[in-house]
PDB file of C-alpha atoms and ligand atoms in Angstrom:
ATOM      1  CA  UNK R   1      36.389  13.009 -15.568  1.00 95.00           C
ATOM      2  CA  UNK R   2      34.315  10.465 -13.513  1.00 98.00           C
ATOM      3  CA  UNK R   3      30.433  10.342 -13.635  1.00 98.00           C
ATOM      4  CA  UNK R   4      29.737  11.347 -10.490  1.00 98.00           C
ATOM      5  CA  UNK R   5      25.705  10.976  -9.514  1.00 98.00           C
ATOM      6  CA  UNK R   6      24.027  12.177  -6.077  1.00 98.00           C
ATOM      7  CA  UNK R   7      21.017  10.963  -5.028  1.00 98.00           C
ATOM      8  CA  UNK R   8      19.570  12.916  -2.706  1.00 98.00           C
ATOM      9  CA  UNK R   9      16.522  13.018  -0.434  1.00 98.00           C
ATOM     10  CA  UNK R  10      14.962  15.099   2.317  1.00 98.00           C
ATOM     11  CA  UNK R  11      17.566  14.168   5.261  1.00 98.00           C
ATOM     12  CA  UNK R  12      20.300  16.647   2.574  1.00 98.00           C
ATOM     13  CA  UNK R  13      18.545  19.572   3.531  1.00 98.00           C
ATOM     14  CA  UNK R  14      17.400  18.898   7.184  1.00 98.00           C
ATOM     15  CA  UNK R  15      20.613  20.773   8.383  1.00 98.00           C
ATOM     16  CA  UNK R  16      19.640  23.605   6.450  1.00 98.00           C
ATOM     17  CA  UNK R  17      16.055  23.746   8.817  1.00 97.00           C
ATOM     18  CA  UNK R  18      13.265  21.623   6.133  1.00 97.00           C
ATOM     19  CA  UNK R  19      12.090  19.363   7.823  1.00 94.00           C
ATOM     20  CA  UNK R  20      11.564  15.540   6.411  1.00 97.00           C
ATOM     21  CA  UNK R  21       8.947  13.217   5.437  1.00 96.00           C
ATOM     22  CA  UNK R  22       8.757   9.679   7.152  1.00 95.00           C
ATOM     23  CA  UNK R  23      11.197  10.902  10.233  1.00 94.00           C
ATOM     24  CA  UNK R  24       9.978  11.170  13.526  1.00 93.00           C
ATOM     25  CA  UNK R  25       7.742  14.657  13.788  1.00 94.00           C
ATOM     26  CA  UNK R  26       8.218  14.736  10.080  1.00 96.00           C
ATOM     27  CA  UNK R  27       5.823  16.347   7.422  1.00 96.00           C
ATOM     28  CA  UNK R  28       3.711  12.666   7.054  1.00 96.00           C
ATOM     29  CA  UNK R  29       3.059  13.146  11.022  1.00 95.00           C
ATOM     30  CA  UNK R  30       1.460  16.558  11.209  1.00 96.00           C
ATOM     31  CA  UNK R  31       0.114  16.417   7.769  1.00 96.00           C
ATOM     32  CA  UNK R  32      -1.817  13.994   6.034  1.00 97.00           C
ATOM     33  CA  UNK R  33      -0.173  12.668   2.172  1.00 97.00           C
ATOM     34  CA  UNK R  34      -3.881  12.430   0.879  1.00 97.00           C
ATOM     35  CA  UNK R  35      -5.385  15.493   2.314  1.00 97.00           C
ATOM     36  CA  UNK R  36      -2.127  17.972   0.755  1.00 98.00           C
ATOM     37  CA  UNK R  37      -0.133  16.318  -1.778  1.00 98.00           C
ATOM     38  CA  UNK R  38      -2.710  14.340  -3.887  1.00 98.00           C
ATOM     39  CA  UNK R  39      -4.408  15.428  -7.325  1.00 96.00           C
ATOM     40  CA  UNK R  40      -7.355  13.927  -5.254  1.00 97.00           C
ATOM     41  CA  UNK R  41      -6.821  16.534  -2.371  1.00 98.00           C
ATOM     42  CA  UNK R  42      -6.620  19.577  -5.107  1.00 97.00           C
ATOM     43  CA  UNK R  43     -10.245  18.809  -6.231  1.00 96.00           C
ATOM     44  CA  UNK R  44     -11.447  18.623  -2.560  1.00 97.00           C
ATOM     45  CA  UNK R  45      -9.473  21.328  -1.399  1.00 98.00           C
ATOM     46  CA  UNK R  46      -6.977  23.284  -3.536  1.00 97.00           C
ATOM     47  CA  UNK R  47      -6.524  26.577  -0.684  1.00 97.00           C
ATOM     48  CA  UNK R  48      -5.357  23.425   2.015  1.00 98.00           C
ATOM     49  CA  UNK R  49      -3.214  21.956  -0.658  1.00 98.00           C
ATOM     50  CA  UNK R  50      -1.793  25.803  -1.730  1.00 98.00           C
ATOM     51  CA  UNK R  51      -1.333  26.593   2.249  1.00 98.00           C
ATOM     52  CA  UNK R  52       0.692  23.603   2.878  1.00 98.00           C
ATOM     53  CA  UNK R  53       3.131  24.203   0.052  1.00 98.00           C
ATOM     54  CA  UNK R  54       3.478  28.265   0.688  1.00 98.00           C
ATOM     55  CA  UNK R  55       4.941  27.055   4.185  1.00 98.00           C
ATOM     56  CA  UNK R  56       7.406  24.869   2.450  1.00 98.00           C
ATOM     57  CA  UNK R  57       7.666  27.694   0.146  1.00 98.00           C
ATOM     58  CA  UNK R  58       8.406  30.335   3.225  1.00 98.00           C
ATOM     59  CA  UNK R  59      10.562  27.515   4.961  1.00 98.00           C
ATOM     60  CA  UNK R  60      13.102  27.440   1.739  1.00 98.00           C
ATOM     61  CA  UNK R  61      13.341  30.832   0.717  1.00 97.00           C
ATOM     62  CA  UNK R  62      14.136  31.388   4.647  1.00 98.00           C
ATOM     63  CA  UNK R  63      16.665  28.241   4.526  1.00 98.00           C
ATOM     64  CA  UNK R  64      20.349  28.548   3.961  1.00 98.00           C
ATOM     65  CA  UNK R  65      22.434  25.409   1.656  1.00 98.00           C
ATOM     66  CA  UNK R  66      24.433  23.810   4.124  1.00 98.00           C
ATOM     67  CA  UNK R  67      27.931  22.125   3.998  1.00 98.00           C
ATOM     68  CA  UNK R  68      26.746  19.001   2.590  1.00 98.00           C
ATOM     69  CA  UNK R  69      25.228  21.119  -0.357  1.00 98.00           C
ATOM     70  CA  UNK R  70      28.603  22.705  -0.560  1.00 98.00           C
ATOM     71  CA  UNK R  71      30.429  19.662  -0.337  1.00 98.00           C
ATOM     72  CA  UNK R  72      28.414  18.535  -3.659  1.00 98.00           C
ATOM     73  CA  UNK R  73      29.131  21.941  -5.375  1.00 98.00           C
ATOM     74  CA  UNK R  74      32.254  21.886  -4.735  1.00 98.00           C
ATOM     75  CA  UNK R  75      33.146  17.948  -6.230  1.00 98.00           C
ATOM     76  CA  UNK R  76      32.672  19.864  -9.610  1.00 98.00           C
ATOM     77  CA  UNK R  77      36.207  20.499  -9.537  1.00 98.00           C
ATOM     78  CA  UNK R  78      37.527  16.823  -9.883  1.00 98.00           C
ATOM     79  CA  UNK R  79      34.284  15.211 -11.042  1.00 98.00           C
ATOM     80  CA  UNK R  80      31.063  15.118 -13.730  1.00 98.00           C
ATOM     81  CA  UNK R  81      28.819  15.437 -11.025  1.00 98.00           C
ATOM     82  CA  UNK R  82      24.584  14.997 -11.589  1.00 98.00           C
ATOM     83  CA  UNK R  83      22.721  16.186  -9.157  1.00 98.00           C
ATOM     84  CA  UNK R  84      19.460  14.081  -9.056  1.00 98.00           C
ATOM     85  CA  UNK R  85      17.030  14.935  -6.144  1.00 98.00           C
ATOM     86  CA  UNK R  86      13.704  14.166  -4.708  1.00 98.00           C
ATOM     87  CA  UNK R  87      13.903  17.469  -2.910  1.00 98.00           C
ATOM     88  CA  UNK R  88      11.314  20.787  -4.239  1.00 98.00           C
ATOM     89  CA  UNK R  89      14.138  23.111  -2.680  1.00 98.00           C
ATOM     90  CA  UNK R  90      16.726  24.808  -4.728  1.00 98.00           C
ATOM     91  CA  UNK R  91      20.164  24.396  -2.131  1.00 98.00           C
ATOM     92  CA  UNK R  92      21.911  22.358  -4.181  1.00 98.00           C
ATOM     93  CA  UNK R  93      21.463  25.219  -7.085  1.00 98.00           C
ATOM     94  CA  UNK R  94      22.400  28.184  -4.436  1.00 98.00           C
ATOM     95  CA  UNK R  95      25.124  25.612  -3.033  1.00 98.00           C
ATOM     96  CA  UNK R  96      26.913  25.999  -6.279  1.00 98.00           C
ATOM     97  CA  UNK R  97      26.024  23.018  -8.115  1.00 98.00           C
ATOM     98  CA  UNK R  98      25.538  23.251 -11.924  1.00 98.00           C
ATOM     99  CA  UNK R  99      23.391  20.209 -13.058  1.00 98.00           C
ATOM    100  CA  UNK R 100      20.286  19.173 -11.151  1.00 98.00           C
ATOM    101  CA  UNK R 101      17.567  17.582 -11.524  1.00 98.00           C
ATOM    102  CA  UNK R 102      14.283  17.379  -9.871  1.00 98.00           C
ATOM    103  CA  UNK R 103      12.462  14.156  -9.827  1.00 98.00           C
ATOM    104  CA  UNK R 104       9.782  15.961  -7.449  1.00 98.00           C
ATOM    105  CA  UNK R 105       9.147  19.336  -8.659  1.00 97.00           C
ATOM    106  CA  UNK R 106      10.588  22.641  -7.601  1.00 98.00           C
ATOM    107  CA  UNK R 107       8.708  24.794  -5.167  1.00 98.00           C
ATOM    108  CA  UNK R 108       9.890  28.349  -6.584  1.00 98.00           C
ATOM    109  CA  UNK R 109       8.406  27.342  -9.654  1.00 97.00           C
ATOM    110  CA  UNK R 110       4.585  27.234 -10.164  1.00 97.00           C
ATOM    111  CA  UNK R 111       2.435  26.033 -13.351  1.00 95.00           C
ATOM    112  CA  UNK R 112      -1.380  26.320 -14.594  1.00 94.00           C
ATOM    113  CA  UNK R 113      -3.778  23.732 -12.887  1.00 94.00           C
ATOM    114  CA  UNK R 114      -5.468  23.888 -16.253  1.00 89.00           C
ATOM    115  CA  UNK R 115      -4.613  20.937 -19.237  1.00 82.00           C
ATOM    116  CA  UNK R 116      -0.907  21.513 -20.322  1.00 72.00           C
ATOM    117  CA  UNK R 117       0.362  22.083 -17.164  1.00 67.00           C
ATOM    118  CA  UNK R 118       3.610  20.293 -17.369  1.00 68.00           C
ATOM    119  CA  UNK R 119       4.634  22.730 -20.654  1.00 74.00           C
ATOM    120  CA  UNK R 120       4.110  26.053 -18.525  1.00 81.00           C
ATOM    121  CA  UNK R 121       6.534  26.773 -15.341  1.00 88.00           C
ATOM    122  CA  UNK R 122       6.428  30.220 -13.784  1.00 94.00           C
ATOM    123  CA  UNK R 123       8.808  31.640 -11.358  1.00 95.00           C
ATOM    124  CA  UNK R 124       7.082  32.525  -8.088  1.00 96.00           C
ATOM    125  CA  UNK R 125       9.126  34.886  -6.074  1.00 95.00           C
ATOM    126  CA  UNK R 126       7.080  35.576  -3.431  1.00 96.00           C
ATOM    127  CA  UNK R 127       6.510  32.836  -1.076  1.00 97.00           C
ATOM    128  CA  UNK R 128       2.632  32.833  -1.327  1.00 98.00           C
ATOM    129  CA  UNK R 129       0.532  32.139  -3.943  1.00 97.00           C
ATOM    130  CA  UNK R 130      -3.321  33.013  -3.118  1.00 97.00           C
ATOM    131  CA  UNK R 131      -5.833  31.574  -3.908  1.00 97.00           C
ATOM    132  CA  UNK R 132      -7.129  33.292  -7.635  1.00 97.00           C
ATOM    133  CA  UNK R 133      -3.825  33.641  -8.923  1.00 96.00           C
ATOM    134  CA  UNK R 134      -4.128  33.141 -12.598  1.00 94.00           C
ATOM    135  CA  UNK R 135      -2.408  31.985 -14.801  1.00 92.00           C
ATOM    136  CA  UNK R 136      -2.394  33.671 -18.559  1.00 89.00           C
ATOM    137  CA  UNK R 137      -5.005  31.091 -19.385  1.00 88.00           C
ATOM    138  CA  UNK R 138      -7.322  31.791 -16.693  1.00 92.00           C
ATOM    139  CA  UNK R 139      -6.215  28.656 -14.742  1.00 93.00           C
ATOM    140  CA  UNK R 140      -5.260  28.659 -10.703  1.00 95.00           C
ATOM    141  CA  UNK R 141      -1.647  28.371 -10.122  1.00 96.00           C
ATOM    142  CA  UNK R 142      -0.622  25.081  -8.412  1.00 96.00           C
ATOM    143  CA  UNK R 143       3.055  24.364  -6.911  1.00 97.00           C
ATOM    144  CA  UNK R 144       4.823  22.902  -9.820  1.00 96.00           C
ATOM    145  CA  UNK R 145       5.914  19.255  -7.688  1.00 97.00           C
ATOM    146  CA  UNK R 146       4.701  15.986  -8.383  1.00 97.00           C
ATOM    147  CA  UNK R 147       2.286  14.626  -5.922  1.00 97.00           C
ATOM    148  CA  UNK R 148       1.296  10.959  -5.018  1.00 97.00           C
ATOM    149  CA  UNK R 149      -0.867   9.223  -8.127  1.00 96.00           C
ATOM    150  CA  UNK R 150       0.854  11.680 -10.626  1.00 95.00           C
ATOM    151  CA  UNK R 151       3.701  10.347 -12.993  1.00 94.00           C
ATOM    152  CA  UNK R 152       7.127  11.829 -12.630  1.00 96.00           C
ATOM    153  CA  UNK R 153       8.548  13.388 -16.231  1.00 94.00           C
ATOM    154  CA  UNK R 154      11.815  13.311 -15.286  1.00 97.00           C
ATOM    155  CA  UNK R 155      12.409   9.612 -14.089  1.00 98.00           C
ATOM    156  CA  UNK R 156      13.827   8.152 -17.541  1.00 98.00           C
ATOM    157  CA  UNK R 157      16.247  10.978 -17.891  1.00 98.00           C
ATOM    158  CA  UNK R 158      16.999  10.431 -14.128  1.00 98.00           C
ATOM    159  CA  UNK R 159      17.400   6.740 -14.805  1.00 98.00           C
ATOM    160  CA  UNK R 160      19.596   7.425 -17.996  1.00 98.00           C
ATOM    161  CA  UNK R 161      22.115   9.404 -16.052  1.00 98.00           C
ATOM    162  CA  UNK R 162      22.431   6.824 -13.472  1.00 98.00           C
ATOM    163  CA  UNK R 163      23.381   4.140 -16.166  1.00 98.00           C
ATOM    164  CA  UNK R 164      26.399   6.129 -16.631  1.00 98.00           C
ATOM    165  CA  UNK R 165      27.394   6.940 -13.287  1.00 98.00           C
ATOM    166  CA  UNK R 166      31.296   5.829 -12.053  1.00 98.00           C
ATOM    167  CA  UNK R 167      29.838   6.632  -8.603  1.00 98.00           C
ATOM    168  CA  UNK R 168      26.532   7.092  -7.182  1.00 98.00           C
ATOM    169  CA  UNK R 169      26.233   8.634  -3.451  1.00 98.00           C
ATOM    170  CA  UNK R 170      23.282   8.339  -1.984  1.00 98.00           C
ATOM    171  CA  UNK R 171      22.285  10.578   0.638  1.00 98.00           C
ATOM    172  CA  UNK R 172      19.470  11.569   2.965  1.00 98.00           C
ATOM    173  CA  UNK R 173      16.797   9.192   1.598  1.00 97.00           C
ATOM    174  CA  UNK R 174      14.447   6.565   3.341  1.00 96.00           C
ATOM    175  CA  UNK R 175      14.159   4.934  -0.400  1.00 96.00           C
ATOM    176  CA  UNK R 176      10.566   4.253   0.477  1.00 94.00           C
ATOM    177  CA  UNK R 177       9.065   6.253  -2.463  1.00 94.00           C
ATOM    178  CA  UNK R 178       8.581   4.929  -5.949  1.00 94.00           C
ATOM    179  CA  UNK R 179       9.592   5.186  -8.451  1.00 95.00           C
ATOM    180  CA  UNK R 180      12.551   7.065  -7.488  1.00 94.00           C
ATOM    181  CA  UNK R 181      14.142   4.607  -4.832  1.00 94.00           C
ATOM    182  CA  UNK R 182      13.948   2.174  -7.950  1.00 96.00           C
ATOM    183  CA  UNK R 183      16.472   4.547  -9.164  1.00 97.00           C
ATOM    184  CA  UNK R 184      19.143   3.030  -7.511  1.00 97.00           C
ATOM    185  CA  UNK R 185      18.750  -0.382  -9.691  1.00 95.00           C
ATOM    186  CA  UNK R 186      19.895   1.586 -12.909  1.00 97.00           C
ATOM    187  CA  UNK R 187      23.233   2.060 -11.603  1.00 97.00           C
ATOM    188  CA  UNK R 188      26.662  -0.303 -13.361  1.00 97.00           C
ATOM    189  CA  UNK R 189      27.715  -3.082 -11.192  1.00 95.00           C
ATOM    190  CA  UNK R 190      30.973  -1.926 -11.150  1.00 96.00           C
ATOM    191  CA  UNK R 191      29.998   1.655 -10.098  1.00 97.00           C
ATOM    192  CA  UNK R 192      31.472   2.576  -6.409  1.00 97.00           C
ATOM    193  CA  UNK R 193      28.158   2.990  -4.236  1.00 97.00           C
ATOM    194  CA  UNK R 194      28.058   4.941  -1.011  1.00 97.00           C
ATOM    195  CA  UNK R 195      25.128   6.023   1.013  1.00 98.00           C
ATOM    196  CA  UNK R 196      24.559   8.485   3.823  1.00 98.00           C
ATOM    197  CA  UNK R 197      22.626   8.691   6.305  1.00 98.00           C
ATOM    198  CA  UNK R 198      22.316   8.882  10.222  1.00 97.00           C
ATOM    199  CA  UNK R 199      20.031   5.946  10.374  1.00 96.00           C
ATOM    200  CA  UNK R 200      19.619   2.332   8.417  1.00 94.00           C
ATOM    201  CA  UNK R 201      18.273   2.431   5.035  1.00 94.00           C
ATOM    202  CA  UNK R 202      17.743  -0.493   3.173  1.00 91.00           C
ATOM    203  CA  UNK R 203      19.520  -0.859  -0.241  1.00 89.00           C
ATOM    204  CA  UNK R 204      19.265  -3.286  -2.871  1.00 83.00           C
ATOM    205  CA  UNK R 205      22.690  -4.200  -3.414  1.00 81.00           C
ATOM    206  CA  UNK R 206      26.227  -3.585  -2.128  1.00 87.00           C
ATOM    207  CA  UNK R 207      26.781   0.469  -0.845  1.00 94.00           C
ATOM    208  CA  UNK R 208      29.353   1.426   1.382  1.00 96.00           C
ATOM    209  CA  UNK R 209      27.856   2.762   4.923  1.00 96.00           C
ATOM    210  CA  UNK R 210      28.688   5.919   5.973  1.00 97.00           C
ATOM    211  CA  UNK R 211      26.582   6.207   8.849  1.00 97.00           C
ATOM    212  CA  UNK R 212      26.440  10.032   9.426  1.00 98.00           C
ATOM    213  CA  UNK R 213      24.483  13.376   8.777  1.00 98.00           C
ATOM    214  CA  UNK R 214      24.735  14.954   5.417  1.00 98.00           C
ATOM    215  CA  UNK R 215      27.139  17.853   6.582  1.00 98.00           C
ATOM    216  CA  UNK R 216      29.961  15.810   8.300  1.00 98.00           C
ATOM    217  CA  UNK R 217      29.274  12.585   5.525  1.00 98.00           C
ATOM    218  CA  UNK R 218      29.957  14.686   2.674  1.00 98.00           C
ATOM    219  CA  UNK R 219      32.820  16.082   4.056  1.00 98.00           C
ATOM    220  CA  UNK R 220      34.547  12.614   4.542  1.00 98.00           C
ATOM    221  CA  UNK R 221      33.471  11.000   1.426  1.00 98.00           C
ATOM    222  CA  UNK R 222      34.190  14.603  -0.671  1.00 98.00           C
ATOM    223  CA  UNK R 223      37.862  13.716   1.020  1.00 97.00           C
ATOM    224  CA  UNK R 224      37.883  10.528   0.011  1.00 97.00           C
ATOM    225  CA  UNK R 225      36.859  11.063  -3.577  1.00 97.00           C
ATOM    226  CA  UNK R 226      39.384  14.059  -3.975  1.00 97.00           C
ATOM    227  CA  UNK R 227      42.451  11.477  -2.434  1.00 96.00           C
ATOM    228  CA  UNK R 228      41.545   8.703  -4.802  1.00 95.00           C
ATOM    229  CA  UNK R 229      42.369  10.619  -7.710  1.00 93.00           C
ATOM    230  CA  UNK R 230      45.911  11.687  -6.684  1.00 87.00           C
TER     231      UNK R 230
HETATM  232  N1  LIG F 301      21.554  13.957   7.025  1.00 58.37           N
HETATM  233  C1  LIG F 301      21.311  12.895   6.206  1.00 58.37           C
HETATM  234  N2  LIG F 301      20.201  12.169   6.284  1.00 58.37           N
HETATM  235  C2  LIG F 301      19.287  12.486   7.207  1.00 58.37           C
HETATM  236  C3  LIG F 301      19.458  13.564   8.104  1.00 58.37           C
HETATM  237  C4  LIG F 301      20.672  14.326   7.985  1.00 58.37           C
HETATM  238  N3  LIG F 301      20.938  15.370   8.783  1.00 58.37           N
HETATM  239  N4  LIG F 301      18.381  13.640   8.915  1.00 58.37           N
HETATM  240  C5  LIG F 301      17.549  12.647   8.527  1.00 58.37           C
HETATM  241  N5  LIG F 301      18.098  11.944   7.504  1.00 58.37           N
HETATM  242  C6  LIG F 301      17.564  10.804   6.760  1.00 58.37           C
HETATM  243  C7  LIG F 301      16.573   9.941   7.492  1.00 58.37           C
HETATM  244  O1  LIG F 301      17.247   8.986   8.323  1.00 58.37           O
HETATM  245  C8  LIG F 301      15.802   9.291   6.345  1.00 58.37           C
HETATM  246  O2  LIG F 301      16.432   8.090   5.910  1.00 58.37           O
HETATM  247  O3  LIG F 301      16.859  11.300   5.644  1.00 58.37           O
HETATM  248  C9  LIG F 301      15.899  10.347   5.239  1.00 58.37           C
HETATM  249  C10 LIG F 301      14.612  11.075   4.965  1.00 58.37           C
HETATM  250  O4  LIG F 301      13.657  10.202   4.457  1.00 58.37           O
HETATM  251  P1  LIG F 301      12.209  10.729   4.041  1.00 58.37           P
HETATM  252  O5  LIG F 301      11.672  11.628   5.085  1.00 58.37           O
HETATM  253  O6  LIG F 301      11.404   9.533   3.670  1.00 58.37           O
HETATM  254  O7  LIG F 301      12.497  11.656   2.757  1.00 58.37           O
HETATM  255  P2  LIG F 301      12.709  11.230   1.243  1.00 58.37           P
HETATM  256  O8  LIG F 301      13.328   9.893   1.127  1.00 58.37           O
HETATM  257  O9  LIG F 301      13.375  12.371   0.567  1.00 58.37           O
HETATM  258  O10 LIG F 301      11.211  11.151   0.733  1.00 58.37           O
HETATM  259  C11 LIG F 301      10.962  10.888  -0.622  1.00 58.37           C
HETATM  260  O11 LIG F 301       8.657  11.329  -0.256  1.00 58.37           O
HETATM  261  O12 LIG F 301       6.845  12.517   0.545  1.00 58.37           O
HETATM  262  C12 LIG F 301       7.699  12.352  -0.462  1.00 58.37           C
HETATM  263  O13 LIG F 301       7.877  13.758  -2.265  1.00 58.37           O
HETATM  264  C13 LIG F 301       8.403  13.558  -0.983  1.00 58.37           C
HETATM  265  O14 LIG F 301      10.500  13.665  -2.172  1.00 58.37           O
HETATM  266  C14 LIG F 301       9.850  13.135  -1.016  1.00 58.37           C
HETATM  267  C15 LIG F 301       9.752  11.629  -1.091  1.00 58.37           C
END
C-alpha cells in the first residue's frame, strides 16, 4: 500500500463547529496567545489559562467529526494512511482513523504541571478541570498541549513519517506555526502533494490546489486517490 500522510490544521475541524486560530473572529482575535497559551501565562495566571482550554474542552466533546474526518478514515481501505495533526481534538480518532498523531497536544488528556510532566497523561472526561485538581504527586493538572516557547516531542517522529510519505495532503492549515509548517520540507520530491483549503496558503514547493473546504475537498481528492489505483 501507498504511504499516505495528512497534514492537518484547524480549518479540518471548523465544519465540525471549533473554531480556528489566525481566521477572521478566530481564537488569536478574542484571545490573546501570551495571556492563555504560554508557559509564561501559567505562572501569571494558571485559572485564565485552565478556563480557556475547558471551553475548547466543552467545544470538542460537544463537536461531531465531520465528512472530511470521514473521508480520512475511510482512505484506510486503499492506503497506509498517517494522520499527523496540529489539532488538540480527537475527530480524526472518533472519525475512524487508526494512526494519529498530535504535534499539539490532546485536550481530553491532561498531565501534572509539576517536573516530569511529559511522562504522565491522564484522561479527563469531564470537560472541566478546576482549579486544585491534583495530580498523584500533588501537582495542578494542566491541559496536556504544547503552548508557544515549549518544544514539541513529537516533531521528529512527525518528520520521520513524512520522509516516507507517497502522498502528503495538506489540509486546513495557515502553515504559519513552527516548527510544524516546516513539516512540509521533509516530504520526497517525488511524493504527489495536494493541499486544501478555502483560501491561499503559501507552500514551499509544488502542491496541487484544491481550493475548497475540508468536507467537499476530501471528498474529491478521496475520489481521486481511490480511481488512481484501479
Ligand atoms: N476547511 C479547510 N480549511 C479551512 C476551513 C475549512 N472549512 N475553514 C478555514 N480553513 C483554513 C483557513 O483558510 C486557514 O488557512 O484553515 C486554516 C486555519 O489556519 P490557522 O487558524 O492558522 O490554524 P492552524 O494552521 O491549525 O494553526 C496552527 O497555531 O495557535 C496554534 O496551536 C495552534 O495548532 C495551532 C497552530
Amino acid at each position: 500500500m501507498k504511504k499516505l500522510v495528512i497534514l492537518s490544521g484547524a480549518g479540518m475541524s471548523a465544519e465540525s463547529g471549533l473554531g480556528t486560530f489566525r481566521d477572521q473572529g478566530g481564537l488569536w482575535d478574542q484571545y490573546k496567545i501570551e495571556d492563555v497559551a504560554t508557559p509564561e501565562a501559567w505562572e501569571k495566571d494558571p485559572g485564565r489559562v485552565t478556563d480557556f482550554y475547558n471551553m475548547r474542552r466543552k467545544e470538542c466533546y460537544a463537536a461531531t467529526p465531520n465528512q472530511g474526518h470521514e473521508e480520512i478514515a475511510k482512505l484506510e481501505k486503499y492506503y497506509d494512511v498517517t494522520v499527523v495533526t496540529q489539532n488538540i481534538d480527537d475527530l480524526h480518532e472518533r472519525a475512524g482513523s487508526t494512526d494519529v498523531l498530535h504535534l499539539h497536544g490532546e485536550i481530553n488528556k491532561v498531565k501534572s504541571a509539576g517536573p516530569n510532566a511529559e511522562k504522565k497523561y491522564y484522561q479527563q472526561n469531564a470537560w472541566e478541570v478546576k482549579m486544585g485538581e491534583k495530580c498523584p504527586e500533588g501537582y495542578q493538572l494542566r491541559p496536556h498541549v504544547v503552548w508557544f516557547g515549549e518544544a514539541v516531542p513529537m516533531l521528529e517522529k512527525a518528520a520521520r513519517i513524512i520522509e516516507k510519505a507517497d502522498l502528503l495532503v495538506v489540509v486546513g492549515t495557515s502553515l504559519n506555526v513552527y516548527p510544524a509548517a516546516g513539516l512540509v520540507d521533509y516530504v520526497p520530491s517525488k511524493a504527489d502533494c495536494y493541499i486544501i483549503d478555502p483560501s491561499e496558503v503559501t507552500v514551499p514547493r509544488k502542491f496541487d490546489v484544491i481550493r475548497e473546504k475540508a468536507t467537499t475537498g476530501l471528498k474529491k481528492l478521496s475520489e481521486t486517490l481511490i480511481r488512481a489505483l484501479d
